[in-house]
Coordinates of C-alpha atoms in Angstrom, one line a residue:
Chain A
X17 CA -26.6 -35.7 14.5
X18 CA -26.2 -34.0 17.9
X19 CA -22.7 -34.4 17.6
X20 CA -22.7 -33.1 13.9
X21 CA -24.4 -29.9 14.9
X22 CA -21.9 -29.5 17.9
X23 CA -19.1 -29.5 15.6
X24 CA -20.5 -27.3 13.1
X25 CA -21.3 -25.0 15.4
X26 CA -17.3 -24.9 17.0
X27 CA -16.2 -24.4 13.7
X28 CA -18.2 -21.4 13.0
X29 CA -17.5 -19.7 16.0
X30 CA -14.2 -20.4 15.3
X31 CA -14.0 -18.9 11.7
X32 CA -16.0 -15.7 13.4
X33 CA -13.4 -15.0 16.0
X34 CA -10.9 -15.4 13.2
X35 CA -12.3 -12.1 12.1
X36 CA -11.0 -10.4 14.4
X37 CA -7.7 -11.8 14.8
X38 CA -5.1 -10.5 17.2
X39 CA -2.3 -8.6 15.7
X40 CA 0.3 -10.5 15.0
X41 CA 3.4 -9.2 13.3
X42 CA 6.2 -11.5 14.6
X43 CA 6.7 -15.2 13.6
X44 CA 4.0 -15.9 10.7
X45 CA 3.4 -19.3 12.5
X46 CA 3.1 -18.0 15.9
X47 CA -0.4 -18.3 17.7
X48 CA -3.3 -20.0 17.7
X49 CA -5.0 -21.6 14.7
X50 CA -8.6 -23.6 14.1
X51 CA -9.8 -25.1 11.4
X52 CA -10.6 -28.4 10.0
X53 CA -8.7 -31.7 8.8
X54 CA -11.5 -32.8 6.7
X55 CA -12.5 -36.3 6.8
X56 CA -10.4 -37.3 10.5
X57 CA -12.6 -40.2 11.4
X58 CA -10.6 -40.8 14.3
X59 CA -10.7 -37.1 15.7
X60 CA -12.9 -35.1 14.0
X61 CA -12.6 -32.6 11.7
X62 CA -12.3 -29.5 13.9
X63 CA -8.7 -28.9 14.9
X64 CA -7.0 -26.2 17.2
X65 CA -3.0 -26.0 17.1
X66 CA -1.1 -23.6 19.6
X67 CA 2.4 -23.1 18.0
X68 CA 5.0 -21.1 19.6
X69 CA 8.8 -19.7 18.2
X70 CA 12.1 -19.7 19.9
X71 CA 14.1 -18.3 17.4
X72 CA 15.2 -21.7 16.1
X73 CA 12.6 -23.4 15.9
X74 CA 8.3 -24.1 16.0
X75 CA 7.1 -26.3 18.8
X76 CA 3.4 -26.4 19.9
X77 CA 0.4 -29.0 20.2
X78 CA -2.6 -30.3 18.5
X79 CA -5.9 -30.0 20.3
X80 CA -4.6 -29.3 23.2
X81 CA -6.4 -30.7 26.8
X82 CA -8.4 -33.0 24.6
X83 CA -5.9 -35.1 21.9
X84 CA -2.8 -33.4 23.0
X85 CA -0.6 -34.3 20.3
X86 CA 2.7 -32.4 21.0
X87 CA 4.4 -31.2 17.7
X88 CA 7.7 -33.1 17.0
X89 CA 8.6 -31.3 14.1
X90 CA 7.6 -27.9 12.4
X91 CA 9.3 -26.2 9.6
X92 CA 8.5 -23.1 7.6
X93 CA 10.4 -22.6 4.5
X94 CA 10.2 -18.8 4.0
X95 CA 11.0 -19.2 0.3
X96 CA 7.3 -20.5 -0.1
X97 CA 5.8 -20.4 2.7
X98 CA 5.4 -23.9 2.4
X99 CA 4.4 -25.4 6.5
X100 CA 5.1 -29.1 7.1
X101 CA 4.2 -30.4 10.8
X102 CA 4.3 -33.8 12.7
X103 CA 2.6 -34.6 15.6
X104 CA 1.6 -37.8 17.1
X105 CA 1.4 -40.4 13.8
X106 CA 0.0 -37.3 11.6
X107 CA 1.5 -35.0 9.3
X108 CA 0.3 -31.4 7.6
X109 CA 1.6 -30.1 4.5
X110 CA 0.7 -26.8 3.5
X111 CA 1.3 -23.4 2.4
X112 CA 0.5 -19.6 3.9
X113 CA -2.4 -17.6 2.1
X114 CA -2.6 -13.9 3.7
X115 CA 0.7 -13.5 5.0
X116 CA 0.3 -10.3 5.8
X117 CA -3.1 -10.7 7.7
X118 CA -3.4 -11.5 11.1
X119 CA -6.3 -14.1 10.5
X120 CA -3.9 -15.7 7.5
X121 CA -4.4 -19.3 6.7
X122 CA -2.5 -22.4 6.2
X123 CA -4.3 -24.4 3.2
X124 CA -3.6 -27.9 2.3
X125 CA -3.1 -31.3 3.0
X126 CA -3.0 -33.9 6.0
X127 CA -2.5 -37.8 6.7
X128 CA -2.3 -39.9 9.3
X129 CA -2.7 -43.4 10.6
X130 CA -3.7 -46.6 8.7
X131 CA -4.1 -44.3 5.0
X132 CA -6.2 -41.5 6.2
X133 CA -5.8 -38.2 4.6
X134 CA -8.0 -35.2 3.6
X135 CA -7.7 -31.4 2.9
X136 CA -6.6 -29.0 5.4
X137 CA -7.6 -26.0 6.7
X138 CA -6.7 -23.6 9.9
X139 CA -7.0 -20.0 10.7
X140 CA -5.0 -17.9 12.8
X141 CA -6.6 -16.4 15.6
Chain B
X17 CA 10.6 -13.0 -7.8
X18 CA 9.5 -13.1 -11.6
X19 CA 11.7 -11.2 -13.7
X20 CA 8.5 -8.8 -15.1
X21 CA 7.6 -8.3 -11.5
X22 CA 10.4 -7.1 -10.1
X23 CA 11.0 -4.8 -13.6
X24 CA 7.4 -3.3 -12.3
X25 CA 8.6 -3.2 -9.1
X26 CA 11.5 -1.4 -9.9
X27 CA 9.6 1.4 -11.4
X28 CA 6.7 1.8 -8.8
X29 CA 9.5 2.4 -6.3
X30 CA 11.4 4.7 -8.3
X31 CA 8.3 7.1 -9.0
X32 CA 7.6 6.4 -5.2
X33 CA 10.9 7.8 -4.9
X34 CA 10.2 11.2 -7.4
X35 CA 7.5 11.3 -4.9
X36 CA 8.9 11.5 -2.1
X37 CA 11.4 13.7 -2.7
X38 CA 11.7 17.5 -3.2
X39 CA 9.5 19.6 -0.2
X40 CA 10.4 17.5 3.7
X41 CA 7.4 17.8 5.0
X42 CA 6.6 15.7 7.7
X43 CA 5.4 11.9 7.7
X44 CA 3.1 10.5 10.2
X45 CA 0.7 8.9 7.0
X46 CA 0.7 5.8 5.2
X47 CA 3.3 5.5 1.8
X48 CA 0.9 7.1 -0.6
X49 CA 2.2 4.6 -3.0
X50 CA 0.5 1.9 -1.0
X51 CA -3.2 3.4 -1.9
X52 CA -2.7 5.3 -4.8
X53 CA -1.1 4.1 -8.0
X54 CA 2.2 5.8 -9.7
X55 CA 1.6 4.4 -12.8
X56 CA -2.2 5.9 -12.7
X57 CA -2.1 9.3 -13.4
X58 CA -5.3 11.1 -14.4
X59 CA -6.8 14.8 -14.4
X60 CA -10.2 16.0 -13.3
X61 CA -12.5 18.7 -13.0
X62 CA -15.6 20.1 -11.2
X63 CA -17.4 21.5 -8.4
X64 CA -16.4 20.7 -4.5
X65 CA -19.1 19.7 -2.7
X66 CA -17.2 19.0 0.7
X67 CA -14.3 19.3 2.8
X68 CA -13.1 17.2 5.5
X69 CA -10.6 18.6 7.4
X70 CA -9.5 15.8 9.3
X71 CA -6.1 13.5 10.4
X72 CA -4.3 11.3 8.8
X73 CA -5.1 13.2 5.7
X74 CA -7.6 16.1 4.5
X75 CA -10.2 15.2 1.5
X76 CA -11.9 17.5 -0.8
X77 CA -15.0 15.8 -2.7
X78 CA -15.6 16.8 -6.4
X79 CA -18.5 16.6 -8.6
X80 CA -17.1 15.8 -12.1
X81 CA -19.5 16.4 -14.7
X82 CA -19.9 13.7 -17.7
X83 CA -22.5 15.2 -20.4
X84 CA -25.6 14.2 -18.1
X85 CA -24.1 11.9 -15.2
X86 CA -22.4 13.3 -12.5
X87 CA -20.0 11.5 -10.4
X88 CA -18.5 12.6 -7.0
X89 CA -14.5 12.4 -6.4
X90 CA -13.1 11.9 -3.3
X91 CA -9.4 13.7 -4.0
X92 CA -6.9 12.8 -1.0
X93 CA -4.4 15.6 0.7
X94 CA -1.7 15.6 3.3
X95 CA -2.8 16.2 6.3
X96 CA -4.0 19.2 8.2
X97 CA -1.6 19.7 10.3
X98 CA 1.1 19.5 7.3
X99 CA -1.3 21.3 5.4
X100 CA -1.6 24.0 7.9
X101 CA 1.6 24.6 8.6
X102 CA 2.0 25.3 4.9
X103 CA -0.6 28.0 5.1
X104 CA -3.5 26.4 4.0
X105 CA -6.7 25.8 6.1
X106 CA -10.2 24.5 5.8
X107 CA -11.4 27.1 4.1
X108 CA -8.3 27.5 1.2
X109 CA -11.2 25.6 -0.9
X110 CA -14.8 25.8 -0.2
X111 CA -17.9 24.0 -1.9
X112 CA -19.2 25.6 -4.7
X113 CA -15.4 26.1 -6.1
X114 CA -14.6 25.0 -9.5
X115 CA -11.2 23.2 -8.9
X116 CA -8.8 21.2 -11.3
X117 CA -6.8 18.6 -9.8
X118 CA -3.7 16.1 -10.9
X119 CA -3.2 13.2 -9.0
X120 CA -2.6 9.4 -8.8
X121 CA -5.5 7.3 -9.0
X122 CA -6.7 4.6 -5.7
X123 CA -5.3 1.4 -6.9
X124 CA -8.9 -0.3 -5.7
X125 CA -10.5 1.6 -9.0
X126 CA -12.9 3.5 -6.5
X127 CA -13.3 7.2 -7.7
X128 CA -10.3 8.2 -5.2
X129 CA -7.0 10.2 -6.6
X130 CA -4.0 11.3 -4.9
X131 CA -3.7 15.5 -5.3
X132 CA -0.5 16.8 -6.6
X133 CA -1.9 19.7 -8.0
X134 CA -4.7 21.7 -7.4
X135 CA -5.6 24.7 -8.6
X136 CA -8.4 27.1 -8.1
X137 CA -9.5 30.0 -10.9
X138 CA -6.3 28.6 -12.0
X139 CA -4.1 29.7 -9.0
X140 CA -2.9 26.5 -7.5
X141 CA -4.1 25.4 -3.3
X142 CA -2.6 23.3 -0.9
X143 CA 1.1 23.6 -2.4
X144 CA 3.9 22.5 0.7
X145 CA 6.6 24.8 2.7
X146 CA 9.5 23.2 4.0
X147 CA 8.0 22.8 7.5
X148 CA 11.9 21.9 8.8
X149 CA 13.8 24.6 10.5
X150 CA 16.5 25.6 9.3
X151 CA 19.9 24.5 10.7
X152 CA 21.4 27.8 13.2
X153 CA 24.2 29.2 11.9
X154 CA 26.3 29.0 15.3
X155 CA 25.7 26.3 17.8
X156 CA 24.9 26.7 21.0
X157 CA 25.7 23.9 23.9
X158 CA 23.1 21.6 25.5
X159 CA 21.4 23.6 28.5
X160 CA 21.7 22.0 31.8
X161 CA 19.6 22.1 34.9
X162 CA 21.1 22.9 38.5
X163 CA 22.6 19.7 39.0
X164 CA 24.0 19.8 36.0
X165 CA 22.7 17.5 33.9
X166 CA 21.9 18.3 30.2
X167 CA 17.9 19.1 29.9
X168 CA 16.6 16.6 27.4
X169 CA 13.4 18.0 27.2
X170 CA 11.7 22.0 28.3
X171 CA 8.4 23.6 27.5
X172 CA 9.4 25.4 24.7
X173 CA 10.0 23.0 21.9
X174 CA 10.5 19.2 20.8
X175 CA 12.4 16.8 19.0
X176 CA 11.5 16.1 15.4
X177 CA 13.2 16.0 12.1
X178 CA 14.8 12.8 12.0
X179 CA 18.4 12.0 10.1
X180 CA 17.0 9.0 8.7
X181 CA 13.3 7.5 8.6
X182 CA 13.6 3.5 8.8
X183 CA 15.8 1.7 10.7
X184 CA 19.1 0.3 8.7
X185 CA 22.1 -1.0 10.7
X186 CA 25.3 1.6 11.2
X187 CA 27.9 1.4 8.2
X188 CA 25.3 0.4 5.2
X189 CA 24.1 2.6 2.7
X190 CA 20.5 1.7 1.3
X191 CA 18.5 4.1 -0.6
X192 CA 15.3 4.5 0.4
X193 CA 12.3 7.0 0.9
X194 CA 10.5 8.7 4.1
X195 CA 8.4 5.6 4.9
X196 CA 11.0 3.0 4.9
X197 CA 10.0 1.7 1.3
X198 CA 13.5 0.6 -0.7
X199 CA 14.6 2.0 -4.1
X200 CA 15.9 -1.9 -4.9
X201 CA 14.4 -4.7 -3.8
X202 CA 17.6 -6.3 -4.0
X203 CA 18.9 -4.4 -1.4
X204 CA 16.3 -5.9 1.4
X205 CA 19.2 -8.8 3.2
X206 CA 21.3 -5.5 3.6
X207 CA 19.4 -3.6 6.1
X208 CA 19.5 -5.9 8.7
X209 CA 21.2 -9.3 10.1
X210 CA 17.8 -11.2 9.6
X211 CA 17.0 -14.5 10.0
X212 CA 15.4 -16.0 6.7
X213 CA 12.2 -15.6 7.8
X214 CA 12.1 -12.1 9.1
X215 CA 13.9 -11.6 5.6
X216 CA 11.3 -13.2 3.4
X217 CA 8.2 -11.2 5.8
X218 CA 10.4 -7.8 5.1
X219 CA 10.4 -8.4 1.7
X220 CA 7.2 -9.1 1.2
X221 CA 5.7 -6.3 3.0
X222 CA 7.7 -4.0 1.0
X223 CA 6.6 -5.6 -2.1
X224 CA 3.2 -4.8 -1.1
X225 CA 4.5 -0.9 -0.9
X226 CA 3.7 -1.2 3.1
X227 CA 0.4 -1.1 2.8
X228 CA -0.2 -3.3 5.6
X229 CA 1.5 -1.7 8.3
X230 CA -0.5 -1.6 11.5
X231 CA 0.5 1.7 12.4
X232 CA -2.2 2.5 9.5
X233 CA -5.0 0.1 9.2
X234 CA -5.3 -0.5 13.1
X235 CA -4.0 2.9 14.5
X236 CA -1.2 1.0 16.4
X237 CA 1.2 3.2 18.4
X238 CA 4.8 3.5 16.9
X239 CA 6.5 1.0 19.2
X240 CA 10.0 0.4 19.6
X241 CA 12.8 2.6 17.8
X242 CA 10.0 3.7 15.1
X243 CA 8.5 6.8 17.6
X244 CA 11.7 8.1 16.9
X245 CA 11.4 8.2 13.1
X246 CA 8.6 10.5 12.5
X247 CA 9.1 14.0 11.9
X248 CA 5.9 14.7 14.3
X249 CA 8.2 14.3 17.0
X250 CA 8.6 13.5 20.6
X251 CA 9.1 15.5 23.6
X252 CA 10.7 14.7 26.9
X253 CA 9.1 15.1 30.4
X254 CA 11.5 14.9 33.5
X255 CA 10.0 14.1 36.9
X256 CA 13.0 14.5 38.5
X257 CA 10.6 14.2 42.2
X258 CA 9.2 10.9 41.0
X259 CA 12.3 9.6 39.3
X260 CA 10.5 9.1 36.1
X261 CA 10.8 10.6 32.6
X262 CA 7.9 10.6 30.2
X263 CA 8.3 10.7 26.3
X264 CA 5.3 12.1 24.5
X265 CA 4.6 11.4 20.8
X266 CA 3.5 13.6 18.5
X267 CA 2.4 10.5 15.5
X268 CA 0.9 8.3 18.0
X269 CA -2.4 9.2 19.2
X270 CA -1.2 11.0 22.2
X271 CA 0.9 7.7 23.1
X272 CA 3.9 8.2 25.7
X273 CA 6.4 6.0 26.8
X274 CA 7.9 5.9 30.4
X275 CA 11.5 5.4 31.7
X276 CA 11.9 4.7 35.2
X277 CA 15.3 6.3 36.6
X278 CA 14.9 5.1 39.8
X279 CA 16.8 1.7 39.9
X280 CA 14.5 -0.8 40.0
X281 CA 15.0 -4.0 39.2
X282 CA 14.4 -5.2 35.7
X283 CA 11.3 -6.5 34.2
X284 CA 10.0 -7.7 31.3
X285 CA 11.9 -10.7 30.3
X286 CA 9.4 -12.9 28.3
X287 CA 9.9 -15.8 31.0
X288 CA 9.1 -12.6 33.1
X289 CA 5.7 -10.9 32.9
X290 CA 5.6 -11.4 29.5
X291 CA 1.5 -11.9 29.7
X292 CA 0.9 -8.0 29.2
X293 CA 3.8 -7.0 26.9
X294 CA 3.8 -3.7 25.4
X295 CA 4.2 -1.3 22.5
X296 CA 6.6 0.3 24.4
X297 CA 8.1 -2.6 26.5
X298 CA 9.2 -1.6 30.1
X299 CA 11.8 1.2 30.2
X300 CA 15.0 1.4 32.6
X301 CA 17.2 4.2 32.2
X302 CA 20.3 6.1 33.6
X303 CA 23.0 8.5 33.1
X304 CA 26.3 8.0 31.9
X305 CA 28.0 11.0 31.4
X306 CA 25.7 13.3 29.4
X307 CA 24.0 10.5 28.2
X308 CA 21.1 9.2 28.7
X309 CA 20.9 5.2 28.2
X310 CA 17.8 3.2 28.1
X311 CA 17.1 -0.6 28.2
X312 CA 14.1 -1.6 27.3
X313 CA 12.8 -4.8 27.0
X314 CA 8.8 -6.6 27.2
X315 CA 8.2 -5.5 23.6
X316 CA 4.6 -7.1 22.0
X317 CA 4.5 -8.1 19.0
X318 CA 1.8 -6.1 17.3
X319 CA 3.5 -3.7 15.4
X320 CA 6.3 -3.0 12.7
X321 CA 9.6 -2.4 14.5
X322 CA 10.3 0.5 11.8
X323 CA 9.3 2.2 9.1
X324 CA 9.8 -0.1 6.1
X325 CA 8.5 -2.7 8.0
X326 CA 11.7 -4.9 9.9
X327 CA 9.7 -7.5 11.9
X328 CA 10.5 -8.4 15.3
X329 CA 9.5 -10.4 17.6
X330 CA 9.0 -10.3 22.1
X331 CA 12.6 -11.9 22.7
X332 CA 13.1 -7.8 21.5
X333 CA 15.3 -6.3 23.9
X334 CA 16.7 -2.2 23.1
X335 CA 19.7 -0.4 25.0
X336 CA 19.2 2.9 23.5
X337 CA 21.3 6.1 24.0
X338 CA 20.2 9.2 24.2
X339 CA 23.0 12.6 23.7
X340 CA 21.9 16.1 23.1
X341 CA 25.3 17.3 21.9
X342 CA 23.9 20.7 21.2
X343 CA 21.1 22.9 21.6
X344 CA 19.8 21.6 18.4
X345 CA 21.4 18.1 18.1
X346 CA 19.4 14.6 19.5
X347 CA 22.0 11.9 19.0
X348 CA 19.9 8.8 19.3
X349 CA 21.7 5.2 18.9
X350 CA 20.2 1.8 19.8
X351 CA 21.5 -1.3 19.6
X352 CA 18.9 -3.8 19.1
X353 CA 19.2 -8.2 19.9
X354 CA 16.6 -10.1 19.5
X355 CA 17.4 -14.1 18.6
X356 CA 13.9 -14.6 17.6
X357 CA 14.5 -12.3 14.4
X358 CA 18.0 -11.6 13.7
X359 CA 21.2 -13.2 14.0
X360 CA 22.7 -11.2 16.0
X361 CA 22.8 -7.8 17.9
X362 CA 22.9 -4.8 15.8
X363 CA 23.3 -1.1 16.1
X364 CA 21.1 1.7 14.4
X365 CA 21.6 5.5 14.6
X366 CA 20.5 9.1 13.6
X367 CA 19.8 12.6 14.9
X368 CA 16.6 14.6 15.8
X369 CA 16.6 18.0 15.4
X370 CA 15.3 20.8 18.3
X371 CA 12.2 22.2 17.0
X372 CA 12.1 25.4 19.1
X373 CA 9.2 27.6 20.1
X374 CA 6.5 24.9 19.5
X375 CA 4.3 22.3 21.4
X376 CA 4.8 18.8 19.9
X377 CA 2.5 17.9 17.2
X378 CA -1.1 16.5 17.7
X379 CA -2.2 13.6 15.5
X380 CA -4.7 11.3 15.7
X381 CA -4.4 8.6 13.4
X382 CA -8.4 8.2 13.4
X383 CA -10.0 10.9 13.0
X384 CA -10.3 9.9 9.7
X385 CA -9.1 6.5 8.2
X386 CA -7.2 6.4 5.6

């Protein structure tokens, strides 16, 4: 219960500060994001990802000084704004909403190890 | 892009066009196509009930009668300093006046139009001069100081006017209008050597008509290349003691840029101090010749790189030159790399023009949101 409210309460102070977003006009993946990968029995459902951009490519980590799971592959396909990343046994599939916000969104799915999957949900900050 | 879509698009940008042409006034406001509607044009009249004479853009509010309900207008104007330098000032209308005004309609359906026309006892108000100088007939050289150098910058005027409003690289030929927003679609990949992303994001934002420019919602400075493309202007500032020269802007809140001339070593590499970049980045310059040249590089990544809306990102680094070639001639070209956007280096280039016998402009992007 403790540990519900805990979480609950991350999340929301997450999806505040998303409000006010830092500017961000470069890269659209570029930043920090929080949300949640509902139903991640194993972590939780509150997830942070720092992703970064060299110019070829989008590197970063998941939950970073807690999971740690470096990013081994990233890809945004501008043509849709499709996002597919792979980090440590998981994988994210989703698409950009907002583009043109600085607190935009990537919506969709996740799945990881032994079958788990749910719906997925981060925010850039 | 959906074939209907782009037909729409297509049109919107040609009125956007129609509107944007005739008068040069200057541009330091948003594309009016981004708030108001081409394709939305309606006709009202009634009784002003307030003026506010404020930056980026003057409103006159309207009661419009309607048999027994009475509804207020808010009816949007170029700015005041545009405005004023056409003649007009905040008393050219005052409540109480019966007015009749043509305009574009707010694209959010709130009771907001775009004037084009506006007439009072039938004589029309707020109609716009040509606020460029004209061109001298015989040209006189750059002056120079003691040492010789050519003066970039003196008390008695500033640099405005620009050749061209958006950034497109040297040798291609793209229509567009005064804020950057393209005639064709089609023609986005041309502008620039973009990578596919920084494509797709510049096409998007002008299918959006620019309406999400920082430089607009947020008040962000001009940063980058972009202070030179407004027609408010910049002026130059030589501290010859200090070894320093100062640009001032006359679109960005009061903003100025500095470009140290004393030799120091460079900074602002993003493996560098790159944990407080800037709108401006960090500014080395030196003479060659008559010319001034500039590298710049510890760019942020909060704002549009141009009008139009070419994205960017902090691997940004500018070598701009600088040539007054005559008294009333800013050559400006910059070459711009940056391998987190583009493909390659490009080059970019157009003139100011000497605005003599004036202080630059002031503008304050919030005095009164847009």
């Amino acid at each position: 219960m403790k540990s519900t409210i805990i979480k609950t309460g991350l999340l929301a102070a997450a999806l505040s500060l998303s409000l006010t977003a830092i500017a961000q006009e470069g890269h659209p993946m570029k930043g920090s994001w929080i949300g949640e990968w509902k139903g991640n029995q194993k972590l939780g459902d509150f997830v942070l990802l720092v992703l970064d951009w060299d110019g070829s490519k989008i590197s970063g980590v998941i939950n970073p000084g807690t999971d740690n799971l470096n990013i081994t592959e990233a890809t945004l396909n501008p043509d849709d704004w499709s996002v597919h990343i792979e980090a440590g046994g998981y994988e994210m599939d989703g698409k950009i909403e907002k583009l043109e916000l600085p607190a935009r969104s990537v919506v969709g799915t996740w799945k990881g190890p032994e079958g788990a999957s749910g719906a997925l949900e981060i925010v850039r900050q | 892009m959906q074939k209907s879509k782009l037909k729409s698009m297509i049109r919107l940008v040609v009125l956007a066009t129609a509107l944007g042409a005739g008068i040069e006034h200057v541009s330091a406001q948003p594309a009016i196509i981004a708030k108001f509607d081409p394709a939305s044009e309606m006709s009202l009249s009634g009784i002003v009930t307030y003026v506010d004479w404020k930056n980026p853009r003057a409103h006159v509010f309207v009661n419009v009668t309607d048999g027994s309900t009475v509804t207020n207008w808010a009816v949007e104007l170029e700015s005041p300093l545009i405005l004023k330098g056409s003649g007009w000032n905040e008393a050219s209308v005052k409540p109480g006046d019966r007015v009749d005004v043509k305009g574009l309609r707010a694209r959010n359906g709130s009771r907001q139009l775009w004037s084009e026309t506006m007439t009072v006892a039938g004589k029309p108000v707020f109609t716009l001069k040509d606020l460029k100088p004209a061109t001298p007939a015989r040209s006189e050289p750059a002056p120079r100081g003691a040492d010789g150098k050519v003066i970039l910058g003196s008390a008695e005027g500033y640099w405005g006017f620009p050749s061209e409003h958006a950034l497109v690289e040297d040798g291609v030929n793209v229509p567009m209008d005064r804020y950057g927003q393209l005639t064709e679609l089609g023609d986005a990949a041309k502008v620039a050597p973009m990578q596919p992303w920084a494509l797709a994001l510049y096409a998007h934002r002008q299918e959006r008509s620019l309406q999400d420019d920082p430089m607009f919602i947020n008040c962000k400075p001009p940063g980058g290349p972009r202070q030179y493309q407004s027609d408010l202007g910049i002026k130059f500032v030589e501290d010859k003691v200090n070894e320093r020269i100062f640009i001032l802007m006359g679109s960005g809140n009061r903003n100025y840029r500095i470009i140290y001339m004393d030799g120091r070593e460079k900074v602002g590499s993003v493996t560098g101090d790159d944990d407080n970049p800037l709108y401006y980045g960090r500014a080395l310059g030196k003479w060659e010749g008559d010319t001034l040249v500039v590298s710049t590089k510890g760019f942020n990544e909060d704002f549009w790189l141009t009008n139009g809306g070419l994205p960017h990102t902090n691997k940004l680094e500018l070598t701009e030159r600088f040539t007054r070639s005559d008294m009333n001639t800013l050559q400006y070209q910059v070459t711009l790399t940056d391998a987190g956007a583009y493909t390659r280096p490009w080059n970019a280039s157009w003139t100011m023009q000497w605005v003599a016998g004036q202080e630059v402009p002031t503008f304050f992007c919030q005095d009164n949101r847009p």
